[in-house]
Amino acid sequence: MEQVPLLSDALPLVASDPRWLAVALADLDAVHADHLHCERKAAQSALSLIRSYPERADLVREMARLAHDETRHVVQVAQLMSRRGQTASYDHGDAYAAALRGHIRGREPERLLDRLLVFALIEGRSAERLGLLAGALDEPKARALYASLAEAEVRHRDIFLSLARDAAPATWRARATELAGVEAEVLADHPIAARIH
Ligand SMILES: [Fe+2]
Ligand SMILES: [Fe+2]
């Protein structure tokens, strides 16, 4: 699968509210507790695409690899939490992701395109915020972890965009722009909290 050129142009995300970083840094335990579940849900979402589209060999291969990355991220975040003496907690849901998923159209083939683009948006937003944390954390191991996770999520965004382009060559770009606009609105409506999103 070749890379999509100019991916940041294909999925232009607005910058996070500058207050988010200060709120996140003020309660890193809450951020890590949420982050663990973000990584778990990313793995589950990738596997759910395999369940829905087993006939798409590229998608099956890429999503299996991506789920593997995400479960490794769960291990890495769990290790970080252990080093901090922090116990994981139950997931109380993600209103941001739920709002985005609400824009996924119900019928195929639009449904596949929208699922891929919504996951690309979530990866892109996660990458931005993990990168902000990487730039601001004091502890060297945590900084390095967050920098490597941010890089991985950019790669994942690009995988979803490549699959979206292959699934709907004529329409994926326009729909990506549309959903990026939706994401900006969802984010603006969403309280700023010590969470990844
Ligand atoms: Fe991840
Ligand atoms: Fe990811």
mmCIF file of N, CA and C and ligand atoms in Angstrom, residues 39 42 66 69-70 73 123 152-153 156-157 160, ligand 2:
data_model
loop_
_atom_site.group_PDB
_atom_site.id
_atom_site.type_symbol
_atom_site.label_atom_id
_atom_site.label_comp_id
_atom_site.label_asym_id
_atom_site.label_seq_id
_atom_site.Cartn_x
_atom_site.Cartn_y
_atom_site.Cartn_z
ATOM 1 N N GLU A 39 -5.881 3.470 23.985
ATOM 2 C CA GLU A 39 -5.076 2.499 23.241
ATOM 3 C C GLU A 39 -5.833 1.179 23.093
ATOM 4 N N ALA A 42 -8.507 1.625 20.509
ATOM 5 C CA ALA A 42 -7.937 1.701 19.152
ATOM 6 C C ALA A 42 -7.704 0.290 18.622
ATOM 7 N N LEU A 66 -2.015 -2.938 12.912
ATOM 8 C CA LEU A 66 -2.312 -1.756 13.727
ATOM 9 C C LEU A 66 -2.801 -2.163 15.119
ATOM 10 N N ASP A 69 0.125 -2.985 17.148
ATOM 11 C CA ASP A 69 0.766 -1.751 17.673
ATOM 12 C C ASP A 69 0.007 -1.234 18.887
ATOM 13 N N GLU A 70 -1.319 -1.198 18.762
ATOM 14 C CA GLU A 70 -2.121 -0.591 19.836
ATOM 15 C C GLU A 70 -2.067 -1.419 21.114
ATOM 16 N N HIS A 73 0.973 -0.545 22.758
ATOM 17 C CA HIS A 73 0.832 0.746 23.449
ATOM 18 C C HIS A 73 0.116 0.582 24.789
ATOM 19 N N GLU A 123 -6.913 9.247 15.351
ATOM 20 C CA GLU A 123 -5.462 9.032 15.391
ATOM 21 C C GLU A 123 -4.729 10.369 15.267
ATOM 22 N N ALA A 152 3.817 6.996 16.186
ATOM 23 C CA ALA A 152 3.034 5.819 15.765
ATOM 24 C C ALA A 152 1.630 6.235 15.355
ATOM 25 N N GLU A 153 1.027 7.173 16.083
ATOM 26 C CA GLU A 153 -0.355 7.542 15.760
ATOM 27 C C GLU A 153 -0.424 8.328 14.435
ATOM 28 N N HIS A 156 -0.448 5.664 11.931
ATOM 29 C CA HIS A 156 -1.775 5.032 11.881
ATOM 30 C C HIS A 156 -2.782 5.904 11.125
ATOM 31 N N ARG A 157 -2.737 7.202 11.382
ATOM 32 C CA ARG A 157 -3.611 8.117 10.636
ATOM 33 C C ARG A 157 -3.408 7.904 9.141
ATOM 34 N N PHE A 160 -5.008 4.712 7.814
ATOM 35 C CA PHE A 160 -6.458 4.858 7.624
ATOM 36 C C PHE A 160 -6.766 5.696 6.380
HETATM 37 FE FE FE B 2 -3.068 4.482 16.806
#
